[in-house]
Coordinates of C-alpha atoms in Angstrom, one line a residue:
M182 CA 12.0 22.1 16.2
D183 CA 9.2 24.6 16.6
G184 CA 11.1 27.5 15.1
G185 CA 10.1 29.8 18.0
R186 CA 6.4 29.8 16.9
A187 CA 5.0 28.4 20.1
G188 CA 2.4 30.8 21.4
Q189 CA 1.9 32.5 18.1
L190 CA -1.7 33.3 16.9
I191 CA -2.4 32.1 13.4
G192 CA -5.1 33.8 11.3
G193 CA -6.2 35.8 14.4
R194 CA -7.8 32.6 15.8
Y195 CA -5.6 29.6 16.3
R196 CA -2.9 29.7 19.0
L197 CA 0.0 27.3 18.6
H198 CA 1.0 25.2 21.6
S199 CA 3.5 22.4 20.6
T200 CA 4.6 20.4 17.6
L201 CA 3.1 17.0 17.0
G202 CA 5.2 15.9 14.0
E203 CA 7.3 17.2 11.2
G204 CA 8.1 16.0 7.7
G205 CA 9.7 17.3 4.5
M206 CA 6.7 19.3 3.4
G207 CA 5.3 20.7 6.7
R208 CA 4.9 20.6 10.4
V209 CA 1.8 19.7 12.5
W210 CA 1.0 21.7 15.6
R211 CA -1.3 21.2 18.5
A212 CA -3.3 24.5 18.7
R213 CA -6.3 26.0 20.5
D214 CA -9.2 27.6 18.7
E215 CA -9.6 30.9 20.6
V216 CA -13.1 31.4 19.2
L217 CA -14.6 28.0 19.9
Y218 CA -12.3 27.2 22.9
C219 CA -11.3 23.7 21.6
E220 CA -8.1 22.0 20.6
V221 CA -7.3 21.4 16.9
A222 CA -4.4 20.3 14.8
V223 CA -2.8 22.9 12.5
K224 CA -0.6 21.9 9.6
E225 CA 2.1 24.5 8.7
V226 CA 3.4 24.4 5.1
V227 CA 7.2 24.9 5.5
L228 CA 8.7 27.2 2.8
P229 CA 12.5 27.2 3.3
P230 CA 14.2 30.5 2.4
G231 CA 16.4 29.0 -0.3
L232 CA 13.6 27.2 -2.0
P233 CA 13.0 28.3 -5.7
V234 CA 9.9 30.4 -6.2
A235 CA 8.3 27.9 -8.5
E236 CA 8.6 25.2 -5.8
Q237 CA 7.3 27.5 -3.1
Q238 CA 4.2 28.2 -5.3
E239 CA 3.8 24.5 -5.9
R240 CA 3.8 23.8 -2.1
V241 CA 1.2 26.5 -1.5
V242 CA -1.0 25.1 -4.3
R243 CA -0.6 21.6 -3.0
A244 CA -1.7 22.6 0.5
Q245 CA -4.7 24.4 -0.9
R246 CA -5.6 21.3 -2.9
E247 CA -5.2 19.1 0.2
A248 CA -7.6 21.2 2.2
R249 CA -10.1 21.4 -0.7
N250 CA -10.0 17.7 -1.5
A251 CA -10.3 16.6 2.1
A252 CA -13.1 19.1 2.8
R253 CA -15.2 17.5 0.1
L254 CA -15.0 14.3 2.1
R255 CA -15.1 15.7 5.6
D256 CA -18.2 13.7 6.6
H257 CA -16.6 10.4 6.1
P258 CA -15.4 8.7 9.3
N259 CA -12.3 7.2 7.7
I260 CA -11.0 10.4 6.2
I261 CA -9.3 13.2 8.2
T262 CA -11.7 16.2 8.8
I263 CA -10.6 19.6 7.6
H264 CA -12.1 22.6 9.6
D265 CA -10.5 25.6 8.0
I266 CA -7.6 26.9 5.9
V267 CA -6.0 30.3 6.7
T268 CA -3.1 32.3 5.3
D269 CA -0.5 33.7 7.7
G270 CA 2.9 35.0 6.6
D271 CA 2.3 34.2 2.9
A272 CA 1.9 30.5 3.7
P273 CA -1.3 28.5 4.1
W274 CA -2.2 26.7 7.4
I275 CA -4.6 23.8 7.4
V276 CA -6.8 23.4 10.5
M277 CA -7.8 19.8 11.1
E278 CA -9.4 17.7 13.8
L279 CA -7.0 16.7 16.6
L280 CA -6.7 13.0 17.1
K281 CA -4.7 10.8 19.5
V282 CA -3.2 8.6 16.9
R283 CA -0.2 6.6 15.7
D284 CA 0.3 5.9 12.0
L285 CA 0.4 2.4 10.6
A286 CA 4.1 2.6 9.8
Q287 CA 4.8 3.2 13.5
L288 CA 2.7 0.3 14.6
I289 CA 4.4 -2.1 12.2
A290 CA 7.8 -0.8 13.3
E291 CA 6.9 -1.4 17.0
Q292 CA 4.8 -4.6 16.8
G293 CA 5.9 -6.2 13.5
P294 CA 3.3 -8.0 11.4
L295 CA -0.2 -7.2 12.7
P296 CA -2.9 -9.8 13.5
L297 CA -5.0 -10.9 10.6
P298 CA -8.4 -9.7 12.0
R299 CA -6.9 -6.2 12.7
V300 CA -5.6 -5.9 9.1
A301 CA -9.0 -7.0 7.8
E302 CA -10.6 -4.1 9.8
I303 CA -8.0 -1.7 8.4
A304 CA -8.6 -3.0 4.9
A305 CA -12.3 -2.5 5.2
A306 CA -12.0 1.0 6.5
L307 CA -9.5 2.0 3.7
L308 CA -11.7 0.5 1.0
E309 CA -14.6 2.6 2.3
A310 CA -12.4 5.8 2.3
L311 CA -11.0 5.2 -1.2
G312 CA -14.5 4.3 -2.5
A313 CA -15.8 7.6 -1.2
A314 CA -12.9 9.6 -2.6
H315 CA -13.1 7.9 -6.0
A316 CA -16.9 8.5 -6.1
A317 CA -16.1 12.2 -5.6
G318 CA -13.6 12.1 -8.5
I319 CA -10.5 12.3 -6.2
T320 CA -7.5 10.1 -6.5
H321 CA -5.2 10.0 -3.4
R322 CA -1.9 9.0 -5.2
D323 CA 0.0 8.4 -1.9
V324 CA -1.6 5.6 0.0
K325 CA 1.0 4.1 2.3
P326 CA 1.4 3.1 6.0
A327 CA 2.6 6.5 7.1
N328 CA -0.7 8.1 5.8
V329 CA -2.9 5.6 7.6
L330 CA -3.7 6.8 11.1
I331 CA -5.0 4.5 13.9
T332 CA -6.7 6.2 16.9
D333 CA -6.7 5.0 20.5
T334 CA -10.3 3.9 19.9
G335 CA -9.4 1.8 16.8
R336 CA -10.7 4.3 14.2
V337 CA -8.8 4.1 10.9
V338 CA -8.3 7.4 9.2
L339 CA -6.7 8.1 5.8
T340 CA -4.8 11.4 5.7
D341 CA -2.5 13.6 3.6
F342 CA -4.4 14.4 0.5
G343 CA -1.6 16.8 -0.5
I344 CA -0.8 15.2 -3.8
A345 CA -4.3 14.0 -4.5
V346 CA -5.9 15.1 -7.7
Q347 CA -9.5 15.8 -8.4
V348 CA -11.1 15.5 -11.9
A349 CA -11.7 19.2 -12.1
D350 CA -8.2 20.2 -10.9
T351 CA -5.5 21.4 -13.3
A352 CA -2.3 19.5 -13.6
L353 CA 0.2 19.9 -10.8
T354 CA 3.7 18.6 -11.6
A355 CA 7.3 19.5 -10.8
T356 CA 10.1 19.2 -13.4
G357 CA 12.2 16.2 -12.5
A358 CA 10.1 15.5 -9.3
F359 CA 8.7 12.0 -8.5
I360 CA 5.3 12.4 -6.9
G361 CA 4.5 9.7 -4.4
S362 CA 6.3 7.0 -2.4
I363 CA 8.3 4.7 -4.7
E364 CA 7.8 1.5 -2.6
Y365 CA 4.0 1.8 -2.8
I366 CA 3.5 3.3 -6.2
A367 CA 1.6 1.5 -9.0
P368 CA 3.6 0.3 -12.1
E369 CA 1.6 2.4 -14.5
R370 CA 2.4 5.5 -12.5
A371 CA 6.1 4.5 -12.4
R372 CA 5.9 4.4 -16.2
G373 CA 4.6 8.0 -16.3
E374 CA 1.0 7.2 -17.1
P375 CA -1.8 9.3 -15.6
A376 CA -2.9 8.5 -12.1
G377 CA -6.3 6.7 -11.6
P378 CA -8.3 4.9 -9.0
A379 CA -6.6 1.6 -9.9
G380 CA -3.2 3.1 -8.8
D381 CA -4.7 3.8 -5.3
L382 CA -5.8 0.2 -5.0
F383 CA -2.3 -1.1 -5.9
S384 CA -0.9 1.2 -3.2
L385 CA -3.5 -0.2 -0.8
G386 CA -2.4 -3.7 -1.6
A387 CA 1.2 -2.9 -0.9
T388 CA 0.1 -1.2 2.4
L389 CA -1.9 -4.3 3.5
Y390 CA 1.0 -6.6 2.4
C391 CA 3.4 -4.6 4.7
A392 CA 0.9 -4.7 7.6
L393 CA 0.6 -8.5 7.2
E394 CA 4.2 -9.4 6.4
G395 CA 6.0 -6.7 8.3
R396 CA 7.8 -5.4 5.2
P397 CA 6.9 -3.8 1.9
P398 CA 6.3 -6.1 -1.1
F399 CA 9.0 -4.5 -3.2
G400 CA 11.5 -3.4 -0.6
R401 CA 15.0 -3.4 -1.9
G402 CA 18.4 -1.9 -1.1
N403 CA 18.2 1.3 -3.3
P404 CA 15.5 3.2 -5.2
A405 CA 16.7 1.8 -8.6
E406 CA 16.1 -1.8 -7.4
V407 CA 12.8 -0.8 -5.9
L408 CA 11.6 0.7 -9.1
T409 CA 12.8 -2.3 -11.1
A410 CA 10.9 -4.6 -8.8
V411 CA 7.7 -2.6 -9.0
L412 CA 7.8 -2.6 -12.8
F413 CA 8.9 -6.2 -13.5
N414 CA 8.9 -8.5 -10.4
E415 CA 6.2 -10.2 -8.5
P416 CA 6.0 -9.7 -4.8
A417 CA 7.5 -12.5 -2.6
P418 CA 4.8 -15.0 -1.7
P419 CA 3.1 -13.9 1.5
V420 CA 3.5 -16.3 4.4
R421 CA 1.4 -14.6 7.1
S422 CA -1.5 -13.3 5.1
G423 CA -3.8 -16.3 5.5
S424 CA -7.2 -15.7 4.0
L425 CA -6.3 -12.2 3.0
G426 CA -3.4 -13.4 0.7
P427 CA -5.5 -13.7 -2.5
L428 CA -7.1 -10.3 -1.8
V429 CA -3.7 -8.6 -1.4
L430 CA -2.3 -10.3 -4.5
G431 CA -5.4 -9.3 -6.5
L432 CA -4.8 -5.7 -5.5
L433 CA -1.1 -6.0 -6.5
A434 CA -1.8 -7.1 -10.1
K435 CA 0.6 -5.4 -12.5
D436 CA -2.1 -4.8 -15.1
P437 CA -4.6 -2.2 -13.8
L438 CA -7.3 -3.9 -15.9
Q439 CA -6.8 -7.1 -14.0
R440 CA -6.6 -5.4 -10.6
L441 CA -9.4 -5.7 -8.2
T442 CA -11.8 -2.7 -8.0
V443 CA -13.0 -1.2 -4.7
E444 CA -16.3 -3.1 -5.0
Q445 CA -14.6 -6.4 -5.9
A446 CA -12.1 -6.1 -3.1
A447 CA -14.9 -5.2 -0.5
A448 CA -16.9 -8.2 -1.7
R449 CA -14.0 -10.6 -1.4
L450 CA -13.1 -9.2 2.0
A451 CA -16.7 -9.8 3.2
V452 CA -16.6 -13.4 1.9
R453 CA -13.3 -14.2 3.6
Q454 CA -14.6 -12.9 6.9
R455 CA -17.7 -15.1 6.7
P456 CA -17.7 -18.1 9.0
G457 CA -16.7 -21.3 7.3
A458 CA -14.5 -19.6 4.6
V459 CA -11.3 -21.4 3.9
A460 CA -8.1 -19.7 2.7
E461 CA -6.8 -20.5 -0.7
P462 CA -3.0 -20.9 -1.2
T463 CA -1.5 -17.5 -1.7
V464 CA 0.5 -18.2 -4.9
P465 CA 1.8 -15.0 -6.6
G466 CA 0.2 -14.3 -9.9
T467 CA -3.0 -16.2 -9.2
V468 CA -6.2 -14.9 -7.6
R469 CA -8.5 -17.6 -6.4
A470 CA -11.9 -16.9 -4.8
T471 CA -13.6 -18.8 -2.0
R472 CA -17.3 -19.4 -2.2
V473 CA -19.3 -20.5 0.9
A474 CA -22.4 -22.6 0.1
P475 CA -25.5 -21.8 2.1
V476 CA -26.3 -24.2 5.0
P477 CA -29.4 -26.3 4.0
S478 CA -32.2 -26.2 6.4
A479 CA -33.0 -30.0 6.1
P480 CA -31.1 -33.0 4.6
A481 CA -31.8 -33.4 0.9
Q482 CA -34.0 -36.4 0.1
A483 CA -32.4 -39.3 -1.8
P484 CA -33.5 -39.7 -5.5
A485 CA -36.1 -42.4 -6.3
Q486 CA -33.6 -44.4 -8.3
A487 CA -29.8 -44.1 -8.0
P488 CA -27.9 -44.3 -11.2
A489 CA -25.5 -47.2 -11.8
Q490 CA -22.0 -46.4 -10.7
A491 CA -18.6 -48.0 -11.3
P492 CA -17.3 -50.4 -8.7
A493 CA -15.9 -48.6 -5.6
P494 CA -12.2 -48.4 -5.0
A495 CA -12.6 -50.6 -2.0
A496 CA -14.1 -53.5 -4.1
R497 CA -11.2 -53.2 -6.6
A498 CA -8.7 -53.3 -3.8
A499 CA -10.2 -56.3 -2.2
A500 CA -9.7 -58.3 -5.4
V501 CA -6.0 -58.1 -5.0
P502 CA -4.7 -61.2 -3.2
G503 CA -3.2 -60.5 0.2
Q504 CA -4.6 -56.9 0.4
A505 CA -7.3 -56.1 2.8
A506 CA -10.2 -54.0 1.6
P507 CA -10.6 -50.7 3.4
R508 CA -13.7 -50.3 5.6
S509 CA -16.5 -48.7 3.6
V510 CA -18.2 -45.6 4.9
P511 CA -21.9 -46.0 5.3
P512 CA -24.0 -43.5 3.4
G513 CA -25.4 -40.5 5.3
P514 CA -26.5 -36.9 4.9
A515 CA -24.2 -34.4 3.4
P516 CA -22.2 -32.1 5.7
A517 CA -24.0 -29.0 6.9
A518 CA -21.6 -26.6 5.2
V519 CA -19.7 -27.2 2.0
V520 CA -16.8 -25.0 1.1
A521 CA -16.2 -24.9 -2.7
R522 CA -12.9 -23.8 -4.1
A523 CA -12.2 -22.4 -7.5
S524 CA -9.1 -24.6 -7.9
A525 CA -7.5 -27.5 -6.0
R526 CA -3.9 -28.5 -5.4
P527 CA -2.6 -30.2 -8.5
V528 CA -2.3 -34.0 -8.3
L529 CA 0.6 -36.1 -9.5
G530 CA 0.6 -36.2 -13.3
S531 CA -1.6 -33.2 -13.8
S532 CA -0.5 -29.8 -15.2
P533 CA 0.2 -27.2 -12.6
P534 CA -2.1 -24.1 -12.6
L535 CA 0.8 -21.7 -12.9
S536 CA 2.5 -20.8 -16.1
P537 CA 6.0 -22.2 -16.6
S538 CA 8.9 -20.2 -15.3
P539 CA 10.6 -17.9 -17.8
S540 CA 13.8 -19.1 -19.4
P541 CA 17.1 -17.8 -18.1
S542 CA 17.5 -15.7 -21.2
G543 CA 14.0 -14.2 -20.7
R544 CA 14.8 -13.4 -17.0
L545 CA 18.1 -11.8 -18.1
A546 CA 16.3 -9.7 -20.7
S547 CA 13.7 -8.6 -18.2
N548 CA 16.3 -7.6 -15.7
A549 CA 18.3 -5.8 -18.4
I550 CA 15.3 -3.7 -19.4
G551 CA 14.6 -3.0 -15.7
V552 CA 18.1 -1.7 -15.0
A553 CA 18.1 0.3 -18.2
V554 CA 14.9 2.0 -17.2
A555 CA 16.3 2.6 -13.7
G556 CA 19.6 3.9 -15.1
A557 CA 17.7 6.3 -17.4
L558 CA 15.7 7.7 -14.4
L559 CA 18.9 8.1 -12.4
G560 CA 20.6 9.9 -15.3
T561 CA 17.6 12.2 -15.6
V562 CA 17.9 13.1 -11.9
F563 CA 21.7 13.6 -12.3
G564 CA 21.3 15.7 -15.4
L565 CA 18.4 17.9 -14.1
G566 CA 20.2 18.5 -10.8
G567 CA 23.6 19.2 -12.4
L568 CA 25.1 16.4 -10.4
D569 CA 27.6 15.3 -13.0
L570 CA 30.2 14.2 -10.5
L571 CA 27.6 12.1 -8.7
A572 CA 26.8 10.4 -12.1
V573 CA 30.5 9.7 -12.7
G574 CA 30.9 8.3 -9.1
F575 CA 27.9 6.1 -9.5
A576 CA 29.3 4.8 -12.8
V577 CA 32.7 4.0 -11.2
V578 CA 31.0 2.1 -8.3
A579 CA 28.8 0.2 -10.7
T580 CA 31.8 -0.7 -12.9
V581 CA 33.9 -1.9 -10.0
A582 CA 31.0 -4.0 -8.8
A583 CA 30.6 -5.6 -12.2
A584 CA 34.3 -6.3 -12.4
L585 CA 34.3 -8.0 -9.0
M586 CA 31.2 -10.1 -10.0
T587 CA 33.0 -11.0 -13.3
A588 CA 36.0 -12.2 -11.3
G589 CA 33.7 -14.3 -9.2
V590 CA 32.3 -16.0 -12.3
R591 CA 35.7 -16.7 -13.6
R592 CA 36.6 -18.4 -10.3
G593 CA 33.4 -20.4 -10.4
D594 CA 31.8 -18.6 -7.5
V595 CA 28.3 -18.6 -8.8
R596 CA 26.8 -16.7 -5.9
A597 CA 29.1 -13.7 -6.3
G598 CA 28.8 -13.6 -10.1
R599 CA 25.2 -13.5 -11.0
R600 CA 24.4 -11.1 -13.9
P601 CA 27.5 -9.0 -13.6
V602 CA 26.7 -7.1 -16.8
L603 CA 23.6 -5.4 -15.2
P604 CA 25.5 -2.9 -13.1
A605 CA 27.6 -1.9 -16.1
L606 CA 24.5 -1.5 -18.2
M607 CA 22.9 0.7 -15.6
A608 CA 26.0 2.9 -15.4
T609 CA 26.1 3.2 -19.2
T610 CA 22.4 4.3 -19.3
A611 CA 22.9 6.8 -16.5
L612 CA 25.9 8.4 -18.1
G613 CA 24.3 8.6 -21.5
T614 CA 21.0 10.0 -20.1
S615 CA 22.9 12.6 -18.0
W616 CA 24.7 13.8 -21.1
M617 CA 21.5 14.0 -23.2
V618 CA 19.7 16.0 -20.4
D619 CA 22.4 18.5 -19.9
A620 CA 25.1 18.2 -22.6
K621 CA 26.3 21.8 -22.0
H622 CA 27.5 21.2 -18.4
F623 CA 28.2 17.5 -18.9
A624 CA 30.2 17.6 -22.1
Y625 CA 32.4 14.7 -21.2
G626 CA 29.4 12.5 -20.5
L627 CA 29.3 11.1 -24.1
P628 CA 32.9 9.8 -24.2
L629 CA 32.4 8.3 -20.7
A630 CA 29.2 6.6 -21.9
V631 CA 31.0 5.2 -25.0
A632 CA 33.8 3.9 -22.8
E633 CA 31.3 2.4 -20.5
V634 CA 29.6 0.6 -23.4
L635 CA 33.0 -1.0 -24.3
V636 CA 33.5 -2.0 -20.6
T637 CA 30.0 -3.5 -20.7
L638 CA 30.7 -5.5 -23.8
L639 CA 34.0 -6.7 -22.3
I640 CA 32.3 -7.8 -19.1
A641 CA 29.6 -9.6 -21.1
A642 CA 32.3 -11.5 -22.9
L643 CA 34.3 -12.4 -19.8
A644 CA 31.4 -13.2 -17.6
R645 CA 31.0 -16.7 -18.7
P646 CA 31.8 -19.5 -16.3
P647 CA 34.6 -21.8 -17.7
R648 CA 33.3 -25.1 -19.0
P649 CA 34.2 -28.1 -16.9
G650 CA 37.4 -29.7 -18.2
A651 CA 38.3 -26.9 -20.5
A652 CA 41.5 -26.0 -18.6
V653 CA 42.6 -29.6 -18.0
P654 CA 46.0 -30.2 -19.9
G655 CA 46.6 -33.3 -21.9
P656 CA 45.9 -34.9 -25.2
P657 CA 42.4 -34.6 -26.6
R658 CA 40.1 -37.4 -25.7
P659 CA 39.0 -39.7 -28.5
A660 CA 35.5 -39.3 -29.8
T661 CA 33.1 -41.9 -28.3
R662 CA 29.6 -43.0 -29.2
A663 CA 27.0 -42.5 -26.5
G664 CA 25.0 -45.5 -27.7
R665 CA 23.1 -46.8 -30.6
G666 CA 21.8 -43.8 -32.5
G667 CA 23.8 -41.4 -30.3
R668 CA 26.0 -38.5 -31.3
H669 CA 29.8 -38.0 -31.1
R670 CA 30.8 -35.9 -28.2

């Protein structure tokens, strides 16, 4: 794991002892500063021998950017402190403070959903860290549980500014590469729009949701489904979030203009931690605030003359023969604390606060757009990587799955046959996009895509459940009238 580097002196100053962790982009070492005689953490940027030169240069630039961005925020207690950056063996090494930590992803995996007060502390610390980064013109772009460190003393530290961007930085992209973690990425970034502070707040909302519920808000079986959920679906209603539910859902708003800012989220978090605050129902798609009225120092005096009021419900009930009137409550001073809510539970006969559910055709159209986008992304990856056989294999698997679901519809098995046309549509889009990206090496992609279109149309025609009574033999039934003014059936 250490590659035989243990004991090596880096930059003429930092001696490597043992590895602390390793990822796809680098390796973190425990090291000793031979000048100051103290222990530090040193991040090694791994450059595999077979890596293209362009990607090697990108990793070097990314490491330098991480050190530069984090060094601008080194005085913040909730951001990892960078001490130095040295070059050894044509690769940069980042020297950081050494902390005894576990990341938030490890805590969730070991303990499950975290207690509400602890998540509130983590939320407050991360909001302060992101507020400081955004004020300095830095967007993190990869906020997720694995990049949130929790020390033994309870300190919360945001780390890994490797893909962060600063306003003055030039663009850093990779052809065909997807920057960030797909389960925590904001919808606007998934659509290819520029990264901004609002994207970090969406990722923060997804991180807090995972800490509260024990799972990501858009976790699915494969990357295509995850991306579709991020773009088009609302997160599952949180059940363990309590008073933090509206805050989390406010951060997970699809529209960045409707998303909570750092200041709004911090203010809402402070209100919900105030004694006497009551949690609102965490309904997805709605954000409700809780306001706590100040406690009056003395009871309010009664007005000189009370206005005339309608008869009390108790008096009206007593007028009904055989029904006892309920005992009236004597007047008295108002309660010491009054909790006001922006909205209440709808009563019988009133309109619900939520918009009506979309029609089945609207949901099908939304899912079709989602799988088409996902298929185009997969086709782009297949085409850029020259993975034409993988594209064909994916299309075959998707077509077989669609055919099996279609058979389930024909048998009347509704659970097995929901939206069978979607896998075939994704396969069609993937094949067509692969051919458009690399028609030279994927010349047979176009006829395969055309054939897949025909298969998709056939599945769409067959995937209709048989009407009740359609297959029953016998003479046709006579037309009957449903009633006066009815129609023939």
